[in-house]
Amino acid sequence: MPEQFPVVILISGGGSNLQAIIDAAQTDDLAIDIRAVISNVPEVHGLARAQKAGIPTEVIKHTDFTCREDFDAALQTAIDGYQPKLVILAGFMRLLSDDFVNHYRGRMLNIHPSLLPDFKGLNTHQRALEAYRAGTLTQHGGSVHFVTPDLDGGPVILRASVPVKDDDSPESLAARVLVREHQIYPLVIRWFAEGRLSLKDNQAIFDGQPLKQTLSFDDLAL
Ligand code: GRF
């Protein structure tokens, strides 16, 4: 059996994206070895999901540290102990210092609940709904991107869209987006693990070519 690609996954919450990655890793679709799941919040459901799958877990509480740099340093030491080739942010809700981000430059991915570059930051579903009601938006969705010091601004690799509906609430919209997130994240992780995806300077490279345009899940012939 070929050696599996080592990854570490960071979470802060429910871990539905984590579950999608675990599920894909349990099939032939995604040959990764999830060496650890690390949460900055204790007792979140994502930790239980990892434990159920037999994956080692750690909790590193940011509240145990007096400053961001100390927390990031402890997190980095923990991650590097597992020697991952990719760090996967899956609902990890902490801002990360530039030093931390640069340490993992080109080997850290994030999923964001909007069609980036729209709606960077928090409360994306509420803001998308407001834009829909103002008549300036019809589609919302999720995006997978490389993490750089530019918050939610690193090169976007793949997006998937959903319609916004008249009777949507932020919760109903979030649920529709999550379904698509669960499709795109394992796929991008697979591309990275297969060596098809990399970051050069501030440019995503896919199959040896600069990714001039963000890929759309709906346009992929899968
Ligand atoms: C997702 O919407 C993800 O895009 C965002 O945080 C949420 C995490 O959800 N970064 P889950 O914990 O994976 O269910």
Short mmCIF file of C-alpha atoms and ligand atoms in Angstrom, two decimals:
data_model
loop_
_atom_site.label_atom_id
_atom_site.label_comp_id
_atom_site.label_asym_id
_atom_site.label_seq_id
_atom_site.Cartn_x
_atom_site.Cartn_y
_atom_site.Cartn_z
CA MET A 1 0.00 0.00 0.00
CA PRO A 2 1.46 3.41 -0.95
CA GLU A 3 2.35 5.71 1.93
CA GLN A 4 -0.55 7.98 2.76
CA PHE A 5 -0.18 11.74 2.69
CA PRO A 6 0.13 13.10 6.27
CA VAL A 7 -2.16 15.95 7.32
CA VAL A 8 -3.22 17.70 10.51
CA ILE A 9 -6.68 19.26 10.78
CA LEU A 10 -7.51 22.27 12.97
CA ILE A 11 -11.07 22.84 14.19
CA SER A 12 -13.04 24.98 16.62
CA GLY A 13 -16.53 23.56 16.36
CA GLY A 14 -18.97 21.03 15.01
CA GLY A 15 -16.62 19.60 12.44
CA SER A 16 -18.97 18.75 9.58
CA ASN A 17 -16.16 19.54 7.13
CA LEU A 18 -13.85 17.39 9.22
CA GLN A 19 -16.41 14.59 8.91
CA ALA A 20 -16.54 14.97 5.14
CA ILE A 21 -12.74 14.68 5.03
CA ILE A 22 -12.74 11.66 7.37
CA ASP A 23 -15.42 9.98 5.25
CA ALA A 24 -13.49 10.59 2.03
CA ALA A 25 -10.26 9.36 3.66
CA GLN A 26 -12.02 6.10 4.50
CA THR A 27 -12.58 5.46 0.80
CA ASP A 28 -10.16 5.18 -2.11
CA ASP A 29 -11.04 8.77 -3.04
CA LEU A 30 -8.64 10.42 -0.62
CA ALA A 31 -5.34 8.78 0.34
CA ILE A 32 -4.49 10.86 3.38
CA ASP A 33 -3.35 9.98 6.87
CA ILE A 34 -5.08 12.31 9.34
CA ARG A 35 -2.37 12.30 11.99
CA ALA A 36 -4.24 14.53 14.44
CA VAL A 37 -7.20 16.83 14.92
CA ILE A 38 -6.42 19.85 17.09
CA SER A 39 -9.08 22.14 18.54
CA ASN A 40 -8.66 25.45 20.32
CA VAL A 41 -12.04 24.89 21.99
CA PRO A 42 -12.62 21.96 24.37
CA GLU A 43 -15.47 19.50 24.05
CA VAL A 44 -16.62 20.52 20.59
CA HIS A 45 -18.41 17.91 18.53
CA GLY A 46 -15.58 17.78 15.99
CA LEU A 47 -13.33 16.21 18.64
CA ALA A 48 -15.88 13.43 19.17
CA ARG A 49 -16.04 12.87 15.42
CA ALA A 50 -12.25 12.44 15.29
CA GLN A 51 -12.17 10.14 18.32
CA LYS A 52 -14.89 7.98 16.80
CA ALA A 53 -12.70 7.59 13.72
CA GLY A 54 -9.69 6.66 15.88
CA ILE A 55 -7.79 9.85 15.11
CA PRO A 56 -5.58 11.35 17.87
CA THR A 57 -6.95 14.63 19.22
CA GLU A 58 -5.48 17.53 21.13
CA VAL A 59 -7.00 20.61 22.71
CA ILE A 60 -4.86 23.73 22.88
CA LYS A 61 -6.98 26.43 24.45
CA HIS A 62 -6.17 29.92 23.25
CA THR A 63 -7.52 31.19 26.58
CA ASP A 64 -4.56 29.52 28.33
CA PHE A 65 -2.18 31.98 26.65
CA THR A 66 -1.64 35.66 27.32
CA CYS A 67 -0.95 36.60 23.71
CA ARG A 68 -1.64 35.35 20.20
CA GLU A 69 2.05 34.71 19.47
CA ASP A 70 2.41 32.32 22.42
CA PHE A 71 -0.70 30.42 21.43
CA ASP A 72 0.45 30.19 17.83
CA ALA A 73 3.88 28.98 18.92
CA ALA A 74 2.35 26.20 21.03
CA LEU A 75 0.03 25.26 18.19
CA GLN A 76 2.92 25.19 15.73
CA THR A 77 4.98 22.94 18.00
CA ALA A 78 2.04 20.55 18.37
CA ILE A 79 1.34 20.46 14.64
CA ASP A 80 4.97 20.00 13.64
CA GLY A 81 5.25 17.07 16.05
CA TYR A 82 3.01 15.16 13.63
CA GLN A 83 5.13 16.12 10.60
CA PRO A 84 2.20 16.90 8.30
CA LYS A 85 2.71 17.87 4.68
CA LEU A 86 -0.55 19.82 4.77
CA VAL A 87 -2.40 21.72 7.51
CA ILE A 88 -6.16 21.87 6.98
CA LEU A 89 -8.24 24.58 8.64
CA ALA A 90 -11.76 23.20 8.94
CA GLY A 91 -13.82 25.74 10.83
CA PHE A 92 -10.84 26.94 12.85
CA MET A 93 -12.05 30.26 14.21
CA ARG A 94 -8.85 31.98 15.32
CA LEU A 95 -6.89 34.68 13.61
CA LEU A 96 -3.36 33.43 13.04
CA SER A 97 -0.18 35.50 13.27
CA ASP A 98 1.83 36.21 10.14
CA ASP A 99 4.76 34.15 11.44
CA PHE A 100 2.53 31.12 11.89
CA VAL A 101 0.91 31.53 8.49
CA ASN A 102 4.25 32.04 6.77
CA HIS A 103 5.65 28.91 8.43
CA TYR A 104 2.96 26.89 6.63
CA ARG A 105 2.88 28.96 3.47
CA GLY A 106 1.93 26.79 0.52
CA ARG A 107 0.90 23.93 2.78
CA MET A 108 -2.14 25.29 4.60
CA LEU A 109 -5.69 25.37 3.23
CA ASN A 110 -8.89 26.95 4.52
CA ILE A 111 -12.55 26.71 3.65
CA HIS A 112 -14.61 29.87 3.78
CA PRO A 113 -18.41 30.12 3.64
CA SER A 114 -18.76 32.58 0.77
CA LEU A 115 -17.85 32.95 -2.86
CA LEU A 116 -14.53 34.67 -2.25
CA PRO A 117 -13.52 37.43 -2.71
CA ASP A 118 -17.06 38.34 -1.58
CA PHE A 119 -17.71 38.44 2.15
CA LYS A 120 -14.35 37.86 3.76
CA GLY A 121 -14.52 37.61 7.53
CA LEU A 122 -17.47 36.67 9.73
CA ASN A 123 -21.28 36.53 9.37
CA THR A 124 -21.06 35.69 5.69
CA HIS A 125 -24.56 34.21 5.42
CA GLN A 126 -26.23 37.19 7.04
CA ARG A 127 -24.32 39.56 4.76
CA ALA A 128 -25.14 37.49 1.67
CA LEU A 129 -28.84 37.57 2.59
CA GLU A 130 -28.73 41.33 2.99
CA ALA A 131 -27.10 41.66 -0.43
CA TYR A 132 -29.74 39.33 -1.93
CA ARG A 133 -32.52 41.44 -0.44
CA ALA A 134 -30.86 44.58 -1.73
CA GLY A 135 -30.90 43.02 -5.21
CA THR A 136 -27.13 42.89 -5.63
CA LEU A 137 -26.59 39.13 -5.28
CA THR A 138 -28.25 35.93 -6.46
CA GLN A 139 -25.62 33.28 -5.70
CA HIS A 140 -23.77 32.42 -2.51
CA GLY A 141 -21.46 29.50 -1.76
CA GLY A 142 -18.17 28.29 -0.37
CA SER A 143 -14.51 28.56 -1.35
CA VAL A 144 -11.29 26.68 -0.67
CA HIS A 145 -8.14 28.79 -0.66
CA PHE A 146 -4.49 28.78 0.30
CA VAL A 147 -3.88 30.56 3.58
CA THR A 148 -1.64 33.63 3.42
CA PRO A 149 -1.29 36.52 5.86
CA ASP A 150 -4.06 38.31 3.93
CA LEU A 151 -7.12 37.19 5.93
CA ASP A 152 -9.43 35.10 3.69
CA GLY A 153 -7.47 36.65 0.84
CA GLY A 154 -5.07 33.88 -0.20
CA PRO A 155 -5.37 32.43 -3.71
CA VAL A 156 -8.75 30.80 -4.19
CA ILE A 157 -8.67 27.34 -5.75
CA LEU A 158 -12.21 26.02 -6.00
CA ARG A 159 -15.66 27.43 -5.34
CA ALA A 160 -19.16 25.96 -5.37
CA SER A 161 -22.30 28.05 -5.48
CA VAL A 162 -25.84 27.76 -4.17
CA PRO A 163 -28.92 29.82 -4.95
CA VAL A 164 -30.26 32.22 -2.34
CA LYS A 165 -34.01 31.91 -1.78
CA ASP A 166 -36.61 34.44 -0.69
CA ASP A 167 -37.46 32.64 2.54
CA ASP A 168 -33.84 31.91 3.54
CA SER A 169 -32.53 32.58 7.02
CA PRO A 170 -28.79 32.71 7.74
CA GLU A 171 -29.18 29.18 9.12
CA SER A 172 -30.94 27.71 6.07
CA LEU A 173 -28.39 29.36 3.80
CA ALA A 174 -25.50 28.06 5.92
CA ALA A 175 -26.89 24.53 5.70
CA ARG A 176 -27.15 24.76 1.89
CA VAL A 177 -23.59 26.08 1.65
CA LEU A 178 -22.23 23.38 3.96
CA VAL A 179 -23.45 20.66 1.59
CA ARG A 180 -21.26 22.18 -1.11
CA GLU A 181 -18.34 22.75 1.26
CA HIS A 182 -18.33 19.03 1.97
CA GLN A 183 -17.98 18.37 -1.76
CA ILE A 184 -15.19 20.80 -2.53
CA TYR A 185 -12.87 20.45 0.45
CA PRO A 186 -11.99 16.74 0.12
CA LEU A 187 -11.47 17.26 -3.61
CA VAL A 188 -8.98 20.12 -3.19
CA ILE A 189 -7.16 18.16 -0.46
CA ARG A 190 -6.90 15.24 -2.88
CA TRP A 191 -5.40 17.47 -5.57
CA PHE A 192 -2.83 18.74 -3.08
CA ALA A 193 -1.98 15.24 -1.85
CA GLU A 194 -1.58 14.05 -5.43
CA GLY A 195 0.88 16.85 -6.14
CA ARG A 196 -1.44 18.55 -8.64
CA LEU A 197 -1.75 21.72 -6.61
CA SER A 198 0.84 24.07 -5.15
CA LEU A 199 1.47 27.72 -4.32
CA LYS A 200 4.25 29.65 -6.01
CA ASP A 201 4.78 33.23 -4.86
CA ASN A 202 1.15 34.27 -4.47
CA GLN A 203 -0.17 32.17 -7.31
CA ALA A 204 -1.94 28.82 -7.15
CA ILE A 205 -0.47 26.31 -9.60
CA PHE A 206 -2.75 23.51 -10.82
CA ASP A 207 -1.51 20.72 -13.05
CA GLY A 208 1.65 22.70 -13.75
CA GLN A 209 -0.15 25.84 -14.89
CA PRO A 210 -0.91 29.06 -13.00
CA LEU A 211 -4.56 28.98 -12.01
CA LYS A 212 -5.67 32.11 -13.83
CA GLN A 213 -9.29 31.73 -12.82
CA THR A 214 -10.78 30.17 -9.71
CA LEU A 215 -12.21 26.74 -10.53
CA SER A 216 -15.94 26.19 -10.19
CA PHE A 217 -17.14 22.85 -8.86
CA ASP A 218 -20.17 23.08 -11.14
CA ASP A 219 -17.95 23.29 -14.24
CA LEU A 220 -15.75 20.33 -13.35
CA ALA A 221 -16.30 17.18 -15.37
CA LEU A 222 -16.12 14.68 -12.52
C1 GRF B 1 -17.85 26.27 7.71
O1 GRF B 1 -18.92 26.99 7.18
C2 GRF B 1 -16.53 26.79 7.21
O2 GRF B 1 -16.60 27.31 5.91
C3 GRF B 1 -16.23 27.91 8.17
O3 GRF B 1 -16.68 27.44 9.41
C4 GRF B 1 -17.72 26.49 9.22
C5 GRF B 1 -17.29 25.25 9.93
O4 GRF B 1 -18.28 24.28 9.94
N1 GRF B 1 -14.83 28.27 8.13
P1 GRF B 1 -17.96 22.80 10.44
O5 GRF B 1 -17.35 22.93 11.83
O6 GRF B 1 -17.01 22.19 9.45
O7 GRF B 1 -19.30 22.13 10.47
#
